[in-house]
mmCIF file of C-alpha atoms in Angstrom:
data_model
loop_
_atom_site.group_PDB
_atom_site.id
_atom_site.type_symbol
_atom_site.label_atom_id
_atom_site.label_comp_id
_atom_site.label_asym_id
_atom_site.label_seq_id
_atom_site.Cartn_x
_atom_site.Cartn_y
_atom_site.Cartn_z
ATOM 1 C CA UNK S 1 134.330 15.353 250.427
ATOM 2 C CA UNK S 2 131.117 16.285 248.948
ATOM 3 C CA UNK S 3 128.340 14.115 250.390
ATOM 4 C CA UNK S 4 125.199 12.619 248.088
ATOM 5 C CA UNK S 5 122.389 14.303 247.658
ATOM 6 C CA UNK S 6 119.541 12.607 249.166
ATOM 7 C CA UNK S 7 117.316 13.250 246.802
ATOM 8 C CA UNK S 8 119.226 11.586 244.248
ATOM 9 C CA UNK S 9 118.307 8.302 246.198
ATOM 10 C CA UNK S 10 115.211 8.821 243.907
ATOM 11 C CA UNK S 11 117.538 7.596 240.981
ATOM 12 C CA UNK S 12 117.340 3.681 240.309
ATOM 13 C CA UNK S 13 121.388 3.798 240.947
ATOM 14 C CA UNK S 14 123.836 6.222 243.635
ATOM 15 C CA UNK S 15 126.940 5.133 244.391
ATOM 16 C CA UNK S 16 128.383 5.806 247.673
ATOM 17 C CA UNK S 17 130.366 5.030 250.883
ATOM 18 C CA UNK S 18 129.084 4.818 253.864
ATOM 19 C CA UNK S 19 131.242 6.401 257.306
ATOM 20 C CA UNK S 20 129.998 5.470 260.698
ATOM 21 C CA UNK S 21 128.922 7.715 263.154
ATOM 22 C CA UNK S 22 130.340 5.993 265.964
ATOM 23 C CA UNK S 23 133.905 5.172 265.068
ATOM 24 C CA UNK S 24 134.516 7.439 261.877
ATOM 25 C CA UNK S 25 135.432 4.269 259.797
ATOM 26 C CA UNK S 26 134.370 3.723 256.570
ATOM 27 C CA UNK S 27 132.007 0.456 255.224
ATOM 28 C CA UNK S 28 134.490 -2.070 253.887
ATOM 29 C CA UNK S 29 134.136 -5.358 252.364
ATOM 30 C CA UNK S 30 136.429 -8.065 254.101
ATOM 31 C CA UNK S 31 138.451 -9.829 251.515
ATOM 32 C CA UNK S 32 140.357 -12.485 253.292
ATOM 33 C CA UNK S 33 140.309 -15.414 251.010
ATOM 34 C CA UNK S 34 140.869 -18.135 254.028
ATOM 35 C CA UNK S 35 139.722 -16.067 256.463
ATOM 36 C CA UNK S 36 136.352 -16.484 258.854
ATOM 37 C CA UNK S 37 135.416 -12.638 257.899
ATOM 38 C CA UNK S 38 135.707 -13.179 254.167
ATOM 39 C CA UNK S 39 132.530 -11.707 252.409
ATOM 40 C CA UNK S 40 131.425 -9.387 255.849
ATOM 41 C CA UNK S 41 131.288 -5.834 255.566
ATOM 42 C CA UNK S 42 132.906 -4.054 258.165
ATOM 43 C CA UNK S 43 133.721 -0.589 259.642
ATOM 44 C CA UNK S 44 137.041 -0.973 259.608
ATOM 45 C CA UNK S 45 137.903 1.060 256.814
ATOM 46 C CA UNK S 46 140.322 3.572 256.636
ATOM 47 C CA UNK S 47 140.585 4.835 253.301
ATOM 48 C CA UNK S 48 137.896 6.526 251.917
ATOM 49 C CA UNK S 49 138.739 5.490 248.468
ATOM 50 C CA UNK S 50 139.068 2.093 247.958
ATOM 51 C CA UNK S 51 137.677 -0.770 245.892
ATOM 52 C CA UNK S 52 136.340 -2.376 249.105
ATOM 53 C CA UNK S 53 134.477 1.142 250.181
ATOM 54 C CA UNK S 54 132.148 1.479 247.020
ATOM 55 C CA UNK S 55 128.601 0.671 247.253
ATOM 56 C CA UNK S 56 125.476 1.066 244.698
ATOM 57 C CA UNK S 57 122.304 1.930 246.376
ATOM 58 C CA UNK S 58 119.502 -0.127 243.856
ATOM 59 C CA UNK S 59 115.807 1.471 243.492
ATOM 60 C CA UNK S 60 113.762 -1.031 244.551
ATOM 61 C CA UNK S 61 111.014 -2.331 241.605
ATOM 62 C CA UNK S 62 108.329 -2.897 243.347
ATOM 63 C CA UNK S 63 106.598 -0.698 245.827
ATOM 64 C CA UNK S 64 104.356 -2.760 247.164
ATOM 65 C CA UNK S 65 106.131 -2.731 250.461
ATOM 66 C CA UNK S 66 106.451 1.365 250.066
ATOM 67 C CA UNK S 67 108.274 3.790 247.884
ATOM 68 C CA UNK S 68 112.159 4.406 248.641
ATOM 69 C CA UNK S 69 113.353 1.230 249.382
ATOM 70 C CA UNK S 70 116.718 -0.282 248.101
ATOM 71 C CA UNK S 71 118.991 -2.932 247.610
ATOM 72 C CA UNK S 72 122.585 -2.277 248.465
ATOM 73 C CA UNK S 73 125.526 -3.325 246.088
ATOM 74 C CA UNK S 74 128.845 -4.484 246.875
ATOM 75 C CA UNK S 75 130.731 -3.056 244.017
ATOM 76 C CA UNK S 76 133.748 -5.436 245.045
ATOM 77 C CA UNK S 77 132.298 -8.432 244.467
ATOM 78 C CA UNK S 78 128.536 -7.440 242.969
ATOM 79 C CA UNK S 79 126.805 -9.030 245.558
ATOM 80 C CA UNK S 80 124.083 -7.794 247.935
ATOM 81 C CA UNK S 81 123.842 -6.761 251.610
ATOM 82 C CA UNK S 82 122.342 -10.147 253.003
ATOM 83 C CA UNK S 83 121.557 -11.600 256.313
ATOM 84 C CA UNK S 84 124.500 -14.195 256.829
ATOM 85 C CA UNK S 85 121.945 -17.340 257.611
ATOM 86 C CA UNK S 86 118.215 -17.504 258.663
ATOM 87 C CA UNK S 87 120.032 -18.517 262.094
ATOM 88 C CA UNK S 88 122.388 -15.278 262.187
ATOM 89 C CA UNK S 89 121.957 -11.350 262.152
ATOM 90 C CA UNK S 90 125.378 -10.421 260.546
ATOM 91 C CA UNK S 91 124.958 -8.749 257.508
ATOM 92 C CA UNK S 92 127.305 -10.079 254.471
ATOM 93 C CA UNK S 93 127.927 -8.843 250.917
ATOM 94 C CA UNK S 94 126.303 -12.094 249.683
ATOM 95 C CA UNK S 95 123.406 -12.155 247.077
ATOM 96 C CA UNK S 96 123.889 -12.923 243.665
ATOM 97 C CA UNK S 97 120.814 -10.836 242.925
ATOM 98 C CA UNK S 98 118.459 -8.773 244.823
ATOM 99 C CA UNK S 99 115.400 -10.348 246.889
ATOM 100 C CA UNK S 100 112.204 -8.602 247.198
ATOM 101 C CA UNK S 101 110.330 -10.791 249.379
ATOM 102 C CA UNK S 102 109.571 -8.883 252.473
ATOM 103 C CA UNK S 103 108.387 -12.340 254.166
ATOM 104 C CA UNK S 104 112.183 -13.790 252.926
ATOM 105 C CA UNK S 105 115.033 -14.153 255.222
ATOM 106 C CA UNK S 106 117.087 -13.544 252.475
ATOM 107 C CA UNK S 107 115.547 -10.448 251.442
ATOM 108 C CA UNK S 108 117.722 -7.384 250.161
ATOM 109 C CA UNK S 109 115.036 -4.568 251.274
ATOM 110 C CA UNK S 110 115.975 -1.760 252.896
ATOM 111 C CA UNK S 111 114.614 1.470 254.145
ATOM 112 C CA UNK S 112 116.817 4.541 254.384
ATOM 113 C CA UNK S 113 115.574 6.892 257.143
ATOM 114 C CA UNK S 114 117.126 10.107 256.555
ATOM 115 C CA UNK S 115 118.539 12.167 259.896
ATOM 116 C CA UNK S 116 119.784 15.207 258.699
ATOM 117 C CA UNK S 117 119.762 16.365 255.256
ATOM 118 C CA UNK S 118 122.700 18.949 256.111
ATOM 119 C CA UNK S 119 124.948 16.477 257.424
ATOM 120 C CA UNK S 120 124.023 13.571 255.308
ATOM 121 C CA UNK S 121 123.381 10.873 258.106
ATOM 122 C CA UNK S 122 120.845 8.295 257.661
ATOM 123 C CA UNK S 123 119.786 4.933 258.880
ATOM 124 C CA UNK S 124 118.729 1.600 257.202
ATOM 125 C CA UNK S 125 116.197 -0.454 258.552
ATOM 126 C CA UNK S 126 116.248 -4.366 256.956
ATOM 127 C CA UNK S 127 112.462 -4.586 255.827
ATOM 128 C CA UNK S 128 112.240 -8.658 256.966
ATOM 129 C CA UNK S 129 113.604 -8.390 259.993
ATOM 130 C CA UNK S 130 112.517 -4.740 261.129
ATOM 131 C CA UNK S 131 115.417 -3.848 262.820
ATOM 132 C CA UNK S 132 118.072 -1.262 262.217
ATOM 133 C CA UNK S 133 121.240 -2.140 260.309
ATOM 134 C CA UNK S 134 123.801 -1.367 263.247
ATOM 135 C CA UNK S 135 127.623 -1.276 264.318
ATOM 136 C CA UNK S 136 128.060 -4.354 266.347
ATOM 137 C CA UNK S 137 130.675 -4.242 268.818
ATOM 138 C CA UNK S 138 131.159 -8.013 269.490
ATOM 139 C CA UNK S 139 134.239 -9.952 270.134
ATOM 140 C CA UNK S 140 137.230 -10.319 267.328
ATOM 141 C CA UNK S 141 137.219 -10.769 264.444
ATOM 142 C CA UNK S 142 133.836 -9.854 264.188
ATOM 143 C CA UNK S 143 133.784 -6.269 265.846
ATOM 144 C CA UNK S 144 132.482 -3.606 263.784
ATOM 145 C CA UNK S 145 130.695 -5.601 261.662
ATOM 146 C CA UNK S 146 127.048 -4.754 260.364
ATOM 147 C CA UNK S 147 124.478 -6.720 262.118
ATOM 148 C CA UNK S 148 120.935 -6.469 262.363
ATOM 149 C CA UNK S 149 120.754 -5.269 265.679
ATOM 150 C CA UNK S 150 117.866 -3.328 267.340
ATOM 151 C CA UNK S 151 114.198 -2.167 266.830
ATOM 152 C CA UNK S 152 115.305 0.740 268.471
ATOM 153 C CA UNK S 153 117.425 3.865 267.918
ATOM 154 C CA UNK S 154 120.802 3.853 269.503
ATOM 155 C CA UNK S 155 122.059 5.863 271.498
ATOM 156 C CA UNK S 156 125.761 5.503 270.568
ATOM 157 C CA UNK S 157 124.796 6.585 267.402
ATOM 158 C CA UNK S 158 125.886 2.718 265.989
ATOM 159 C CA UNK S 159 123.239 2.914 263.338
ATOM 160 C CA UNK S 160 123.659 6.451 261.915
ATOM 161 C CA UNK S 161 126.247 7.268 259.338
ATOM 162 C CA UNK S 162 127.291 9.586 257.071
ATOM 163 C CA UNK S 163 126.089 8.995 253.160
ATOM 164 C CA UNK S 164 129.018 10.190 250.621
ATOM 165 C CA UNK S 165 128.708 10.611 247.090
ATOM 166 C CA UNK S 166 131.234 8.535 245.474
ATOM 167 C CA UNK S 167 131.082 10.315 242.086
ATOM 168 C CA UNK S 168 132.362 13.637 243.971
ATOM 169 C CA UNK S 169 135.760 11.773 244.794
ATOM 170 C CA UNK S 170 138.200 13.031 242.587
ATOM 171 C CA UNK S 171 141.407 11.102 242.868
ATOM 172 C CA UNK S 172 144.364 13.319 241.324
ATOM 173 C CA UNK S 173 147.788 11.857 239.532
ATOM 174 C CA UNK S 174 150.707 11.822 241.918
ATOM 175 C CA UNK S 175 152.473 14.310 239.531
ATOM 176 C CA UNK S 176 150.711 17.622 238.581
ATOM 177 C CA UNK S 177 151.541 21.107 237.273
ATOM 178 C CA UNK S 178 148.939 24.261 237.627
ATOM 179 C CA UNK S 179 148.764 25.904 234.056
ATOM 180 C CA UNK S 180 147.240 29.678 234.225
ATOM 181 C CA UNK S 181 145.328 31.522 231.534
ATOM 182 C CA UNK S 182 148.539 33.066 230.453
ATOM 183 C CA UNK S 183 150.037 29.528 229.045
ATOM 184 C CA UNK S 184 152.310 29.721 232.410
ATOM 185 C CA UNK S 185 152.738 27.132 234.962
ATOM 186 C CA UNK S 186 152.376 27.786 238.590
ATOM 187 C CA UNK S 187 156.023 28.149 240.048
ATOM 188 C CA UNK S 188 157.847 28.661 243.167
ATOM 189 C CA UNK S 189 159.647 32.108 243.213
ATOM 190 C CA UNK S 190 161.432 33.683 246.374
ATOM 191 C CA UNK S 191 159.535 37.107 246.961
ATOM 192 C CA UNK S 192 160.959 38.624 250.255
ATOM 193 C CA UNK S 193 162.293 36.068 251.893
ATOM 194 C CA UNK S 194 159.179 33.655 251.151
ATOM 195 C CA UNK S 195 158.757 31.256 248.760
ATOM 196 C CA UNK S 196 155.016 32.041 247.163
ATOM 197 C CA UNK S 197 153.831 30.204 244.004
ATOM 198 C CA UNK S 198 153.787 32.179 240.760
ATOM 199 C CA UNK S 199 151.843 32.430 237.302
ATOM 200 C CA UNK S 200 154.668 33.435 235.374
ATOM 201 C CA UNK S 201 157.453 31.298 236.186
ATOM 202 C CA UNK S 202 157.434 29.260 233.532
ATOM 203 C CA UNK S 203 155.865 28.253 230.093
ATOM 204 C CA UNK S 204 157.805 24.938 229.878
ATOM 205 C CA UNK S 205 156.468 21.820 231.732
ATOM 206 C CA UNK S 206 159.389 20.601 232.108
ATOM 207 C CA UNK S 207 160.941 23.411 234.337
ATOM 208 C CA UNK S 208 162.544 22.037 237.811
ATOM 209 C CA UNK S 209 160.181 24.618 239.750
ATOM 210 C CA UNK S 210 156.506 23.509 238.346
ATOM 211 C CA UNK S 211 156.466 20.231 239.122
ATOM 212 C CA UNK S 212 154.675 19.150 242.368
ATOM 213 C CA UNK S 213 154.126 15.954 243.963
ATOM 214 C CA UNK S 214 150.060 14.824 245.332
ATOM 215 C CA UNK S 215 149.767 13.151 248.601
ATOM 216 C CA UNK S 216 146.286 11.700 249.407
ATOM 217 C CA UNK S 217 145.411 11.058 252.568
ATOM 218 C CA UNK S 218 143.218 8.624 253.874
ATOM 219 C CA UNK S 219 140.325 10.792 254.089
ATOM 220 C CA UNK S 220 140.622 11.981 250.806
ATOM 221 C CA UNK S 221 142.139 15.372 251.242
ATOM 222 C CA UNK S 222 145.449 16.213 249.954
ATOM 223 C CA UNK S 223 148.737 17.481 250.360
ATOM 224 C CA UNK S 224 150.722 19.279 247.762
ATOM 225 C CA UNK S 225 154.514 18.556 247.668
ATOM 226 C CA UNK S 226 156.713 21.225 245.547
ATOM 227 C CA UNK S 227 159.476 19.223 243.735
ATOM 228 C CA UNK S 228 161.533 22.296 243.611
ATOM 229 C CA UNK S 229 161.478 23.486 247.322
ATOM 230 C CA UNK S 230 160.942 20.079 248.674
ATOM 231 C CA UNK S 231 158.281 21.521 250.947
ATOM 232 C CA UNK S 232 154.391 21.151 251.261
ATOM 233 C CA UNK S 233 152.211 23.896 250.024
ATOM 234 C CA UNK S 234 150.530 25.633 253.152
ATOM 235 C CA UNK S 235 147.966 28.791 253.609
ATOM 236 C CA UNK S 236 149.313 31.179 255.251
ATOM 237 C CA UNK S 237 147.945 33.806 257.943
ATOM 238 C CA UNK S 238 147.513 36.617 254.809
ATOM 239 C CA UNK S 239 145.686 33.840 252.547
ATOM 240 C CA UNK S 240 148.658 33.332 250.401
ATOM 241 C CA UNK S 241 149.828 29.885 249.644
ATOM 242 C CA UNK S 242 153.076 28.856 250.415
ATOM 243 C CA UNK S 243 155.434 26.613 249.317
ATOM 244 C CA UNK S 244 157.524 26.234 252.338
ATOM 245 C CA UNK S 245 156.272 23.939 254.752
ATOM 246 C CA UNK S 246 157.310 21.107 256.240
ATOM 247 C CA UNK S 247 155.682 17.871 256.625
ATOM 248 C CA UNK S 248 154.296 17.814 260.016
ATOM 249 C CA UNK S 249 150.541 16.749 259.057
ATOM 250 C CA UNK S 250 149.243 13.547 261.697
ATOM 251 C CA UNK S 251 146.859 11.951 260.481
ATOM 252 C CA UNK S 252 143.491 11.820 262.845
ATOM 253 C CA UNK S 253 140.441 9.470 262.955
ATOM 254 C CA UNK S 254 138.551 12.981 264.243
ATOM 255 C CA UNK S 255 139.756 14.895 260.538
ATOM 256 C CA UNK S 256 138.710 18.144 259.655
ATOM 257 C CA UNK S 257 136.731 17.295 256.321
ATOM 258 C CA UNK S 258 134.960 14.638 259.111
ATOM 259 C CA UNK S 259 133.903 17.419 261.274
ATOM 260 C CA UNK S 260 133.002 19.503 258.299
ATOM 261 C CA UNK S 261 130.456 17.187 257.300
ATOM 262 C CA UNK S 262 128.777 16.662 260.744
ATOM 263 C CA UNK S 263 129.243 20.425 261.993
ATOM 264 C CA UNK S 264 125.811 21.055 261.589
ATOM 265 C CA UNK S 265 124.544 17.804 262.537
ATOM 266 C CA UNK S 266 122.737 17.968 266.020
ATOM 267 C CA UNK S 267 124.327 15.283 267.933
ATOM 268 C CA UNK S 268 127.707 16.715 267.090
ATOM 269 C CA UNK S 269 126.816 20.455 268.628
ATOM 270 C CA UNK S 270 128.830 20.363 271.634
ATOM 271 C CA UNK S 271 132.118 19.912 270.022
ATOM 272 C CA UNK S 272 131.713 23.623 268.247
ATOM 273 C CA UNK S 273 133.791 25.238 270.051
ATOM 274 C CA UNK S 274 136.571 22.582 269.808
ATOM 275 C CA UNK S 275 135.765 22.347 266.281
ATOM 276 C CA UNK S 276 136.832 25.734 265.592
ATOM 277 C CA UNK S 277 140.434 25.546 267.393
ATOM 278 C CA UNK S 278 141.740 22.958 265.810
ATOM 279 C CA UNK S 279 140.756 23.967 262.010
ATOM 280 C CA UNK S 280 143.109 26.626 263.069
ATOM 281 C CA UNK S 281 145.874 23.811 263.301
ATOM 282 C CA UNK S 282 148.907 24.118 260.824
ATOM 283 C CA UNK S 283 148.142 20.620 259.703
ATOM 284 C CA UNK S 284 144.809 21.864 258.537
ATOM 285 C CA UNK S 285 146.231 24.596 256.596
ATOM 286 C CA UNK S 286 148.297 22.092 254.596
ATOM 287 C CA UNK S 287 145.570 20.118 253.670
ATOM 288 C CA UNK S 288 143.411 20.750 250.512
ATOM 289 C CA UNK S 289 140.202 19.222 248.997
ATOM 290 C CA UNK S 290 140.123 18.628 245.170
ATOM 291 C CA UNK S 291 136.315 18.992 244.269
ATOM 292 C CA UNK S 292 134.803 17.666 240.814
ATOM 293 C CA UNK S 293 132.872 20.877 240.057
ATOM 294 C CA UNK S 294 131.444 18.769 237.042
ATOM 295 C CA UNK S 295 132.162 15.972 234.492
ATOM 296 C CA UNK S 296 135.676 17.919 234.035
ATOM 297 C CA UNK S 297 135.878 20.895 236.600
ATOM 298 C CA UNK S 298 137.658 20.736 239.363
ATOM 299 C CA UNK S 299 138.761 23.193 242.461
ATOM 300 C CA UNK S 300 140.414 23.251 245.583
ATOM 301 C CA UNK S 301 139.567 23.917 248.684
ATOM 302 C CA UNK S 302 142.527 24.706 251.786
ATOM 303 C CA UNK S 303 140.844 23.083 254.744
ATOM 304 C CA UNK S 304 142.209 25.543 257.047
ATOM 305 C CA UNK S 305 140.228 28.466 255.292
ATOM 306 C CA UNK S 306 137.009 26.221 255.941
ATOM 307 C CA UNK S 307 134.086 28.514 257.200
ATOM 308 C CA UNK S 308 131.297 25.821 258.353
ATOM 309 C CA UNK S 309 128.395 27.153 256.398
ATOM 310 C CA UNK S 310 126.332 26.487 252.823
ATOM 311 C CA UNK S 311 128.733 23.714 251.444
ATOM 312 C CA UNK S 312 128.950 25.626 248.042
ATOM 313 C CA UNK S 313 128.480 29.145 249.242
ATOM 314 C CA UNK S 314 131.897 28.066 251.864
ATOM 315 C CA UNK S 315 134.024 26.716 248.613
ATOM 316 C CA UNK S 316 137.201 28.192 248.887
ATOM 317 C CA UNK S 317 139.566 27.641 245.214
ATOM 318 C CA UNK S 318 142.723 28.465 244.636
ATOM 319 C CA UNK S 319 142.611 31.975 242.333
ATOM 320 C CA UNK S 320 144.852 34.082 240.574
ATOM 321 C CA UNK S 321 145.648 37.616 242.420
ATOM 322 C CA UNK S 322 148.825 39.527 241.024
ATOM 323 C CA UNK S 323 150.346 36.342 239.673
ATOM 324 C CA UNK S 324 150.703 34.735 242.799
ATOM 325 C CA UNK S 325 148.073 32.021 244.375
ATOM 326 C CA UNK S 326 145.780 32.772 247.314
ATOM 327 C CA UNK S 327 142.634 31.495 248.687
ATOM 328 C CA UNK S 328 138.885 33.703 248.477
ATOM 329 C CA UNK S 329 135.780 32.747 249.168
ATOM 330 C CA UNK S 330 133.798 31.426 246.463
ATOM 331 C CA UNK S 331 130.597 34.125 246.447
ATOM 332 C CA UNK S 332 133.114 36.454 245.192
ATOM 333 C CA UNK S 333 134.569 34.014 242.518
ATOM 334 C CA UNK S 334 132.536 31.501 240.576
ATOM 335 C CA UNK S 335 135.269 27.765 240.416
ATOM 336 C CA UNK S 336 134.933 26.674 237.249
ATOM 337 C CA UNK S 337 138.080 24.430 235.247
ATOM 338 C CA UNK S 338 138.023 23.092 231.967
ATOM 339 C CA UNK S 339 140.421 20.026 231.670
ATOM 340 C CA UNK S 340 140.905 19.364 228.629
ATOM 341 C CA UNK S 341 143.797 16.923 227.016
ATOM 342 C CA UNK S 342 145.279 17.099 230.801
ATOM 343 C CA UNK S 343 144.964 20.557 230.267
ATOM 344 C CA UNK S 344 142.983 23.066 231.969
ATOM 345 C CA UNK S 345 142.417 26.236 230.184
ATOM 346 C CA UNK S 346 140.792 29.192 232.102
ATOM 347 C CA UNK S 347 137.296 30.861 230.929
ATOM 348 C CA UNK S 348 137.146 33.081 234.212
ATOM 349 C CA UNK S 349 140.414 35.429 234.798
ATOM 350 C CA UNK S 350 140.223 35.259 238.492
ATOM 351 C CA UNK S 351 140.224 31.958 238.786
ATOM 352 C CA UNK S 352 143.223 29.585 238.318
ATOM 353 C CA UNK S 353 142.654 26.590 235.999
ATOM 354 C CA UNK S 354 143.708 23.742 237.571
ATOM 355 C CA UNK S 355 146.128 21.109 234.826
ATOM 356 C CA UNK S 356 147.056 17.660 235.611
ATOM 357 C CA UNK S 357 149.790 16.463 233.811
ATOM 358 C CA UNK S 358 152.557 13.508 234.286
ATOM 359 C CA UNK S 359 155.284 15.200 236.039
ATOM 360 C CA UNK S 360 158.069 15.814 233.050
ATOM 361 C CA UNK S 361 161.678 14.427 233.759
ATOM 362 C CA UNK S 362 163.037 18.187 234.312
ATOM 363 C CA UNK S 363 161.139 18.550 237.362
ATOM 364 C CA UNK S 364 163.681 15.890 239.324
ATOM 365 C CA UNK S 365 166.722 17.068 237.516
#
């Protein structure tokens, strides 16, 4: 997960999601066609990608009410954040178009108060009202929901969350093959006893042992699934990746990309030390981040290798040592992938090339 850059907020359009604080779930729009919620917005989400977790954060046009305020988009239903009623404090994805009017009720103003540029938390403060744009624990069905709730900072940390660039999700095919610079595909081959992943198993696409199956998880991460072995790829102690694993991953509201992001964040501190234990757990070795370098570059990172640091200067991708795959730290190795026609041809020997194609009937025969 690669959070936005707050100082792209200074661009008339970002789109994001927005994770809270409190509960680790993400913003969602509520679409429940007969149902009481339908049209809230909600922390209730679980899946990080999802048509009812994307937001647009609008420039504001005027400034006569101060510079950096914004209107906030519903990409669902392309309406904006909007008190419910003059009479209630619930915050619904409800404007047809945005209000400027401080002295409105209806007004879509509001002001992002940055916490921690590191971590990527922030607040919004509705401009009419003055309050801050909170969590509200309340009774069902309208727990979690956004509310305008107090002129004060809380303590609970229900009006601080975590601001994530929706551009940097990259959302891979369920069937993919690795190509190298050598026109191979990434293979699995028995080398002593263990079943590694190698450059020069194959030039066909449609050999049994390239073929490999994605698994997103909810958070965004994945897991990679050889076709061949029938096990999930895994890091191992030496840094090599393995294709012998089997699936034991749990999912966990308290994920490792979700303590990644707030490891440097002050109010998060204390959990260090726990921190570091269990991104030594074997479910974190299986689980790998697929970053958008650029318009068409991609790279992955194995979670487990994570070294909670300099986001880019901590990229870990998956590189080409002696034909077989391993992980390094990115200082050493510069990620860079050129897809091109599903195709990803390498520019940089070290580094493998990452190719997503449709998975090619040999690799179930």
């Amino acid at each position: 997960m690669v959070p936005v850059n707050l100082g792209a907020l200074s661009e008339i359009h970002v789109l994001v999601v927005l994770k809270s604080n409190y509960n680790d779930k993400y913003l969602r729009y509520v679409h429940e066609e007969d149902g009481e919620m339908h049209g809230f917005v909600q922390f209730s989400g679980e899946e990080i990608v999802s048509p009812y977790t994307k937001y647009e954060l609008e420039m504001a046009k005027s400034t006569h009410y101060g510079k950096g305020l914004v209107h906030i988009r519903c990409c669902y239903n392309n309406k904006y954040l909007v008190r419910w009623s003059p009479k209630h404090n619930w915050i619904v994805a409800g404007a047809d178009e945005p209000m400027e009017d401080k002295y409105n009720w209806a007004s879509t103003l509001f002001e992002p108060l940055y916490i921690d540029g590191v971590a990527q938390t922030i607040r919004f403060r509705h401009i009419h009202y003055s309050y801050y744009a909170c969590l509200w624990r309340a009774a069902p069905p309208h727990d979690f929901g956004l509310f305008i709730g107090s002129s004060t900072l809380d303590q609970d940390l229900r009006d601080v969350y975590t601001i994530i660039d929706w551009e940097s999700l990259l959302i891979m095919p369920k069937h993919v093959a690795f190509k190298g610079n050598n026109d191979t595909y990434l293979g699995t081959r028995l080398l002593e006893g263990r079943l590694y992943l190698h450059f020069s198993s194959s030039s066909d696409i449609g050999d049994p042992t390239v073929g490999n199956e994605v698994v997103t998880t909810s958070n965004g991460s994945v897991r990679i699934k050889s076709y061949h072995s029938g096990k999930f790829w895994k890091c191992s102690n030496h840094n090599w990746i393995l294709a012998d694993s089997h699936d034991s991953y749990m999912p966990s509201s308290s994920n490792v990309l979700t303590r990644f992001l707030r490891g440097r964040s002050e109010q998060r501190r204390k959990q260090k030390q726990k921190q570091k234990q269990e991104n030594n757990s074997p479910e974190s070795d299986m689980l790998f981040w697929p970053i958008k370098v650029d318009k068409n570059v991609v790279a992955l990172r194995n979670l487990g290798n994570m070294i909670v640091r300099e986001y880019i200067k901590g990229l870990f991708v998956i590189y080409k040592r002696e034909s077989c795959s391993s992980v390094v730290d990115s200082e050493e190795f510069e990620p860079e992938a050129l897809v091109e026609s599903g195709v990803a041809h390498q520019k940089d020997n070290s580094v493998v090339k990452m190719g997503l194609e449709e998975a090619h009937r040999g690799w179930f025969n």
